[in-house]
Amino acid sequence: MQRSSLAALVAIAGLVAACTVEQTRSPDTSEASAMGEKTPSLSRYTVEQDHAPIKGIVAQNVPDAEVRPDPILPLGNGSPYVIDGLSYTVLKEYENYSAQGIASWYGAKFSGHRTSNGELYDLYKPSAAHKSLPIPSFARVTNLENGKSIVVRVNDRGPFHEDRLIDLSYAAAVKLGYMEKGTARVEVEVIPVPGVQDRRDPIYGDYRFLQMGAFGDEALAAALRAELEPLLSAPVFVSPVDIGGRMLYRVRVGPVDDARHLVAVQQILDERGYQPGQPLP
């Protein structure tokens, strides 16, 4: 199977606008700076204005983010960082963080593009962008106008507007009841997660694997494995798992020798257009 065919199967499809809202995310140059990357092409996003997806979601179908001790890695946590001439600092002591301010949301324009820690933005997940909270971290966001709340996972930087405190995903904005309005006054309270401080490794700690995808079709998993094996100096394998009676075939890379090897493998994958998920122990 051709590389392009597999990519088409696992990539997030482009979404047609159902409505147009004010753009709340930073421009490409700002996002690149927050990630510590070179400035990307201005053609990175296919549309100028952000918008809701054509496939909507209802509030009751938006879950809270799963709170877990994700390691705080260097990517996305460079501090201080400069956006449009202004300097921002990532908080080292943040467990008692609580603030009130204006929340906006971002949607289909950014769907499938990388967040500040290299993950792919999924507008249907309960995530958020914040200027100073470590990535990733977890927070409860409460809409002060109606009392609705949601737990989100902060995995991006922004919004870089003086009057904005936090940018929520499209799904989180639906859950809080302000998606159509565009903004709302909210309270953001960090949820402390035991064990996170022990996982502030300068590179990647004990993470030795990368997951490249999970497929319901074993043949697709095998095809991706065959594509990756000639490119990498680390093993590539298919790991089957039973999820509620349904078999999934996970394609994984590793184990790697050490943290530097892991970074090198990630770089090769990125250069070839593959998009690995978060490192695994």
Short mmCIF file of C-alpha atoms in Angstrom, two decimals:
data_model
loop_
_atom_site.label_atom_id
_atom_site.label_comp_id
_atom_site.label_asym_id
_atom_site.label_seq_id
_atom_site.Cartn_x
_atom_site.Cartn_y
_atom_site.Cartn_z
CA MET A 1 0.00 0.00 0.00
CA GLN A 2 1.33 3.44 -0.87
CA ARG A 3 2.36 5.88 1.88
CA SER A 4 -0.23 8.38 0.66
CA SER A 5 -3.01 5.82 0.96
CA LEU A 6 -2.20 5.06 4.58
CA ALA A 7 -1.89 8.70 5.39
CA ALA A 8 -5.33 9.30 3.93
CA LEU A 9 -6.77 6.64 6.20
CA VAL A 10 -5.29 7.97 9.42
CA ALA A 11 -5.23 11.73 8.79
CA ILE A 12 -7.98 13.98 10.08
CA ALA A 13 -10.22 14.92 7.20
CA GLY A 14 -10.62 18.55 6.21
CA LEU A 15 -13.78 20.11 7.56
CA VAL A 16 -16.22 22.45 5.80
CA ALA A 17 -17.35 25.54 7.70
CA ALA A 18 -20.74 25.42 9.36
CA CYS A 19 -20.38 28.88 10.84
CA THR A 20 -17.69 31.52 11.17
CA VAL A 21 -16.37 32.83 14.47
CA GLU A 22 -13.70 35.33 15.41
CA GLN A 23 -10.21 33.88 15.04
CA THR A 24 -8.88 33.26 18.56
CA ARG A 25 -5.60 31.45 17.97
CA SER A 26 -2.25 33.05 17.44
CA PRO A 27 -0.84 33.50 13.92
CA ASP A 28 1.54 30.88 12.55
CA THR A 29 4.62 32.80 13.63
CA SER A 30 3.39 32.93 17.22
CA GLU A 31 2.64 29.22 17.39
CA ALA A 32 6.05 28.37 15.96
CA SER A 33 7.77 30.55 18.53
CA ALA A 34 5.84 28.94 21.37
CA MET A 35 7.03 25.52 20.16
CA GLY A 36 10.59 26.70 19.68
CA GLU A 37 10.41 25.92 15.96
CA LYS A 38 11.26 27.83 12.82
CA THR A 39 8.48 29.96 11.41
CA PRO A 40 6.25 27.79 9.18
CA SER A 41 4.80 28.77 5.86
CA LEU A 42 1.82 31.13 6.01
CA SER A 43 -0.04 28.56 3.89
CA ARG A 44 -0.01 26.09 6.76
CA TYR A 45 -3.72 26.62 7.41
CA THR A 46 -6.10 26.22 4.49
CA VAL A 47 -8.54 28.91 5.62
CA GLU A 48 -8.05 32.36 7.10
CA GLN A 49 -10.97 32.40 9.55
CA ASP A 50 -11.59 29.80 12.21
CA HIS A 51 -14.94 28.02 12.20
CA ALA A 52 -16.97 25.21 13.70
CA PRO A 53 -16.87 21.77 12.06
CA ILE A 54 -19.68 20.61 9.80
CA LYS A 55 -20.19 17.67 12.15
CA GLY A 56 -21.33 19.15 15.44
CA ILE A 57 -21.32 17.64 18.89
CA VAL A 58 -23.75 17.93 21.80
CA ALA A 59 -22.69 18.86 25.31
CA GLN A 60 -23.64 15.54 26.90
CA ASN A 61 -21.25 13.72 24.57
CA VAL A 62 -18.22 15.77 25.65
CA PRO A 63 -16.35 13.97 28.45
CA ASP A 64 -13.95 15.44 30.98
CA ALA A 65 -10.29 14.95 30.16
CA GLU A 66 -8.74 11.91 31.82
CA VAL A 67 -6.50 13.27 34.57
CA ARG A 68 -3.22 11.36 34.61
CA PRO A 69 0.44 12.05 35.51
CA ASP A 70 1.68 12.89 32.01
CA PRO A 71 5.37 13.87 32.02
CA ILE A 72 6.18 17.53 31.47
CA LEU A 73 8.62 17.43 28.56
CA PRO A 74 10.75 20.22 27.03
CA LEU A 75 8.64 20.58 23.88
CA GLY A 76 6.16 23.40 24.43
CA ASN A 77 7.60 24.36 27.81
CA GLY A 78 10.46 26.64 26.80
CA SER A 79 10.56 29.59 29.18
CA PRO A 80 10.62 32.47 28.74
CA TYR A 81 9.28 32.59 25.18
CA VAL A 82 8.49 35.62 23.04
CA ILE A 83 5.33 36.16 20.97
CA ASP A 84 4.89 39.33 18.92
CA GLY A 85 7.50 41.11 21.02
CA LEU A 86 5.99 40.11 24.37
CA SER A 87 7.70 37.71 26.77
CA TYR A 88 5.81 34.95 28.55
CA THR A 89 6.96 32.65 31.36
CA VAL A 90 5.83 29.09 32.03
CA LEU A 91 4.90 28.63 35.68
CA LYS A 92 7.11 26.35 37.77
CA GLU A 93 4.80 26.46 40.77
CA TYR A 94 1.30 26.04 39.41
CA GLU A 95 -0.50 23.45 41.55
CA ASN A 96 -2.56 26.15 43.31
CA TYR A 97 -3.21 28.18 40.16
CA SER A 98 -6.65 29.77 39.98
CA ALA A 99 -7.70 32.69 37.81
CA GLN A 100 -10.77 34.28 36.28
CA GLY A 101 -10.97 35.79 32.83
CA ILE A 102 -12.31 35.46 29.30
CA ALA A 103 -12.30 32.12 27.49
CA SER A 104 -12.46 31.85 23.71
CA TRP A 105 -12.36 28.71 21.57
CA TYR A 106 -10.65 27.39 18.45
CA GLY A 107 -11.92 24.91 15.93
CA ALA A 108 -11.72 23.50 12.42
CA LYS A 109 -9.03 25.84 11.08
CA PHE A 110 -6.52 24.21 13.43
CA SER A 111 -7.86 20.64 13.32
CA GLY A 112 -5.11 18.13 12.58
CA HIS A 113 -2.29 20.65 13.06
CA ARG A 114 0.30 20.30 15.79
CA THR A 115 -0.20 21.82 19.20
CA SER A 116 2.71 23.38 21.07
CA ASN A 117 3.87 20.02 22.45
CA GLY A 118 3.71 18.30 19.05
CA GLU A 119 0.37 16.54 19.47
CA LEU A 120 -2.34 16.85 16.83
CA TYR A 121 -5.19 19.17 17.71
CA ASP A 122 -8.52 17.33 17.88
CA LEU A 123 -11.40 19.79 18.20
CA TYR A 124 -13.67 17.08 19.59
CA LYS A 125 -11.47 16.46 22.65
CA PRO A 126 -11.52 18.46 25.93
CA SER A 127 -8.27 20.37 25.51
CA ALA A 128 -7.07 23.93 25.95
CA ALA A 129 -4.37 26.49 25.21
CA HIS A 130 -2.88 28.62 27.97
CA LYS A 131 -0.01 31.11 28.01
CA SER A 132 1.70 30.04 31.22
CA LEU A 133 0.52 26.65 32.52
CA PRO A 134 2.94 23.75 31.94
CA ILE A 135 2.15 21.43 29.06
CA PRO A 136 0.49 19.09 29.67
CA SER A 137 -1.48 20.01 32.77
CA PHE A 138 -5.11 19.63 33.77
CA ALA A 139 -7.60 22.25 34.88
CA ARG A 140 -11.26 22.58 35.69
CA VAL A 141 -12.84 25.41 33.72
CA THR A 142 -16.15 26.79 34.96
CA ASN A 143 -18.38 29.12 32.98
CA LEU A 144 -19.23 31.83 35.53
CA GLU A 145 -22.24 32.87 33.47
CA ASN A 146 -24.10 29.55 33.73
CA GLY A 147 -22.19 27.38 36.24
CA LYS A 148 -21.25 24.66 33.74
CA SER A 149 -17.77 23.16 34.06
CA ILE A 150 -15.36 20.77 32.34
CA VAL A 151 -11.93 19.26 32.99
CA VAL A 152 -9.53 20.02 30.14
CA ARG A 153 -5.99 19.00 29.26
CA VAL A 154 -3.73 21.96 28.45
CA ASN A 155 -1.54 20.98 25.50
CA ASP A 156 -1.16 24.23 23.56
CA ARG A 157 -0.03 27.86 23.91
CA GLY A 158 -2.32 30.86 23.55
CA PRO A 159 -4.54 32.81 23.28
CA PHE A 160 -2.15 35.70 22.65
CA HIS A 161 -4.68 38.46 23.27
CA GLU A 162 -4.43 40.68 26.36
CA ASP A 163 -8.11 40.23 27.20
CA ARG A 164 -8.12 36.41 26.96
CA LEU A 165 -7.21 33.93 29.69
CA ILE A 166 -7.66 30.58 27.96
CA ASP A 167 -8.57 29.09 24.58
CA LEU A 168 -10.73 25.97 24.78
CA SER A 169 -11.33 23.36 22.13
CA TYR A 170 -14.57 23.50 20.15
CA ALA A 171 -15.92 20.54 22.18
CA ALA A 172 -15.10 22.16 25.52
CA ALA A 173 -16.82 25.38 24.43
CA VAL A 174 -19.92 23.38 23.52
CA LYS A 175 -19.83 21.71 26.95
CA LEU A 176 -19.63 25.11 28.67
CA GLY A 177 -22.45 26.51 26.56
CA TYR A 178 -20.67 29.44 24.91
CA MET A 179 -19.66 28.06 21.51
CA GLU A 180 -22.20 30.12 19.57
CA LYS A 181 -21.50 33.26 21.61
CA GLY A 182 -17.75 32.91 21.06
CA THR A 183 -16.46 33.91 24.51
CA ALA A 184 -17.44 33.59 28.16
CA ARG A 185 -16.14 34.65 31.53
CA VAL A 186 -14.65 31.61 33.25
CA GLU A 187 -12.68 30.43 36.24
CA VAL A 188 -9.64 28.21 35.62
CA GLU A 189 -8.46 25.98 38.49
CA VAL A 190 -5.50 23.64 38.09
CA ILE A 191 -6.03 20.03 39.18
CA PRO A 192 -2.85 18.83 40.95
CA VAL A 193 -1.69 15.41 39.75
CA PRO A 194 0.55 13.40 42.10
CA GLY A 195 3.72 12.12 40.46
CA VAL A 196 4.07 14.74 37.74
CA GLN A 197 6.99 16.54 39.38
CA ASP A 198 8.90 13.26 39.36
CA ARG A 199 8.51 13.13 35.57
CA ARG A 200 9.97 16.55 34.65
CA ASP A 201 12.80 14.87 32.78
CA PRO A 202 15.11 17.15 30.75
CA ILE A 203 14.58 14.94 27.71
CA TYR A 204 12.23 11.97 27.94
CA GLY A 205 13.00 10.00 31.09
CA ASP A 206 12.04 6.34 30.88
CA TYR A 207 9.91 6.69 27.75
CA ARG A 208 11.21 4.17 25.21
CA PHE A 209 8.42 3.63 22.68
CA LEU A 210 6.41 5.62 20.15
CA GLN A 211 2.92 4.64 19.03
CA MET A 212 2.31 5.31 15.35
CA GLY A 213 -1.33 4.33 15.13
CA ALA A 214 -4.03 1.84 16.05
CA PHE A 215 -6.02 0.00 13.38
CA GLY A 216 -9.05 -2.23 13.36
CA ASP A 217 -7.63 -3.92 10.26
CA GLU A 218 -4.50 -5.98 10.93
CA ALA A 219 -3.44 -5.66 7.29
CA LEU A 220 -3.26 -1.88 7.58
CA ALA A 221 -1.12 -2.16 10.69
CA ALA A 222 1.19 -4.60 8.93
CA ALA A 223 1.46 -2.28 5.92
CA LEU A 224 2.48 0.66 8.11
CA ARG A 225 5.03 -1.50 9.88
CA ALA A 226 6.51 -2.51 6.52
CA GLU A 227 6.82 1.15 5.54
CA LEU A 228 8.54 2.19 8.75
CA GLU A 229 11.02 -0.64 9.22
CA PRO A 230 13.45 0.44 6.43
CA LEU A 231 13.52 4.01 7.77
CA LEU A 232 14.38 3.44 11.41
CA SER A 233 17.18 2.10 13.56
CA ALA A 234 14.67 0.97 16.21
CA PRO A 235 12.38 -2.06 15.97
CA VAL A 236 8.86 -1.65 14.62
CA PHE A 237 6.18 -4.07 15.78
CA VAL A 238 2.43 -4.63 15.81
CA SER A 239 0.84 -5.04 19.25
CA PRO A 240 -2.73 -6.40 19.28
CA VAL A 241 -5.06 -5.40 22.12
CA ASP A 242 -8.66 -6.29 22.96
CA ILE A 243 -10.68 -3.12 23.69
CA GLY A 244 -14.15 -4.06 24.89
CA GLY A 245 -14.30 -7.09 22.64
CA ARG A 246 -12.87 -5.27 19.61
CA MET A 247 -9.36 -6.07 18.44
CA LEU A 248 -7.06 -3.15 17.68
CA TYR A 249 -3.61 -3.50 16.16
CA ARG A 250 -1.19 -0.87 17.48
CA VAL A 251 1.92 -0.05 15.50
CA ARG A 252 4.78 0.85 17.82
CA VAL A 253 8.43 1.81 17.47
CA GLY A 254 10.98 0.76 20.09
CA PRO A 255 12.50 0.09 22.45
CA VAL A 256 15.10 2.79 21.83
CA ASP A 257 18.51 2.83 23.49
CA ASP A 258 18.12 6.10 25.36
CA ALA A 259 16.41 9.50 25.28
CA ARG A 260 18.64 10.85 22.51
CA HIS A 261 17.83 7.84 20.33
CA LEU A 262 14.13 8.49 20.90
CA VAL A 263 14.50 12.12 19.83
CA ALA A 264 16.43 11.04 16.71
CA VAL A 265 13.71 8.55 15.76
CA GLN A 266 11.04 11.22 16.21
CA GLN A 267 12.97 13.59 13.97
CA ILE A 268 13.24 11.01 11.17
CA LEU A 269 9.52 10.28 11.38
CA ASP A 270 8.66 13.97 11.33
CA GLU A 271 10.88 14.62 8.31
CA ARG A 272 9.17 11.77 6.42
CA GLY A 273 5.70 13.08 7.19
CA TYR A 274 4.74 10.57 9.89
CA GLN A 275 3.13 11.83 13.07
CA PRO A 276 3.92 9.73 16.13
CA GLY A 277 1.93 10.05 19.31
CA GLN A 278 3.29 10.74 22.79
CA PRO A 279 6.23 8.62 24.01
CA LEU A 280 5.30 5.49 25.97
CA PRO A 281 7.07 3.84 28.92
#
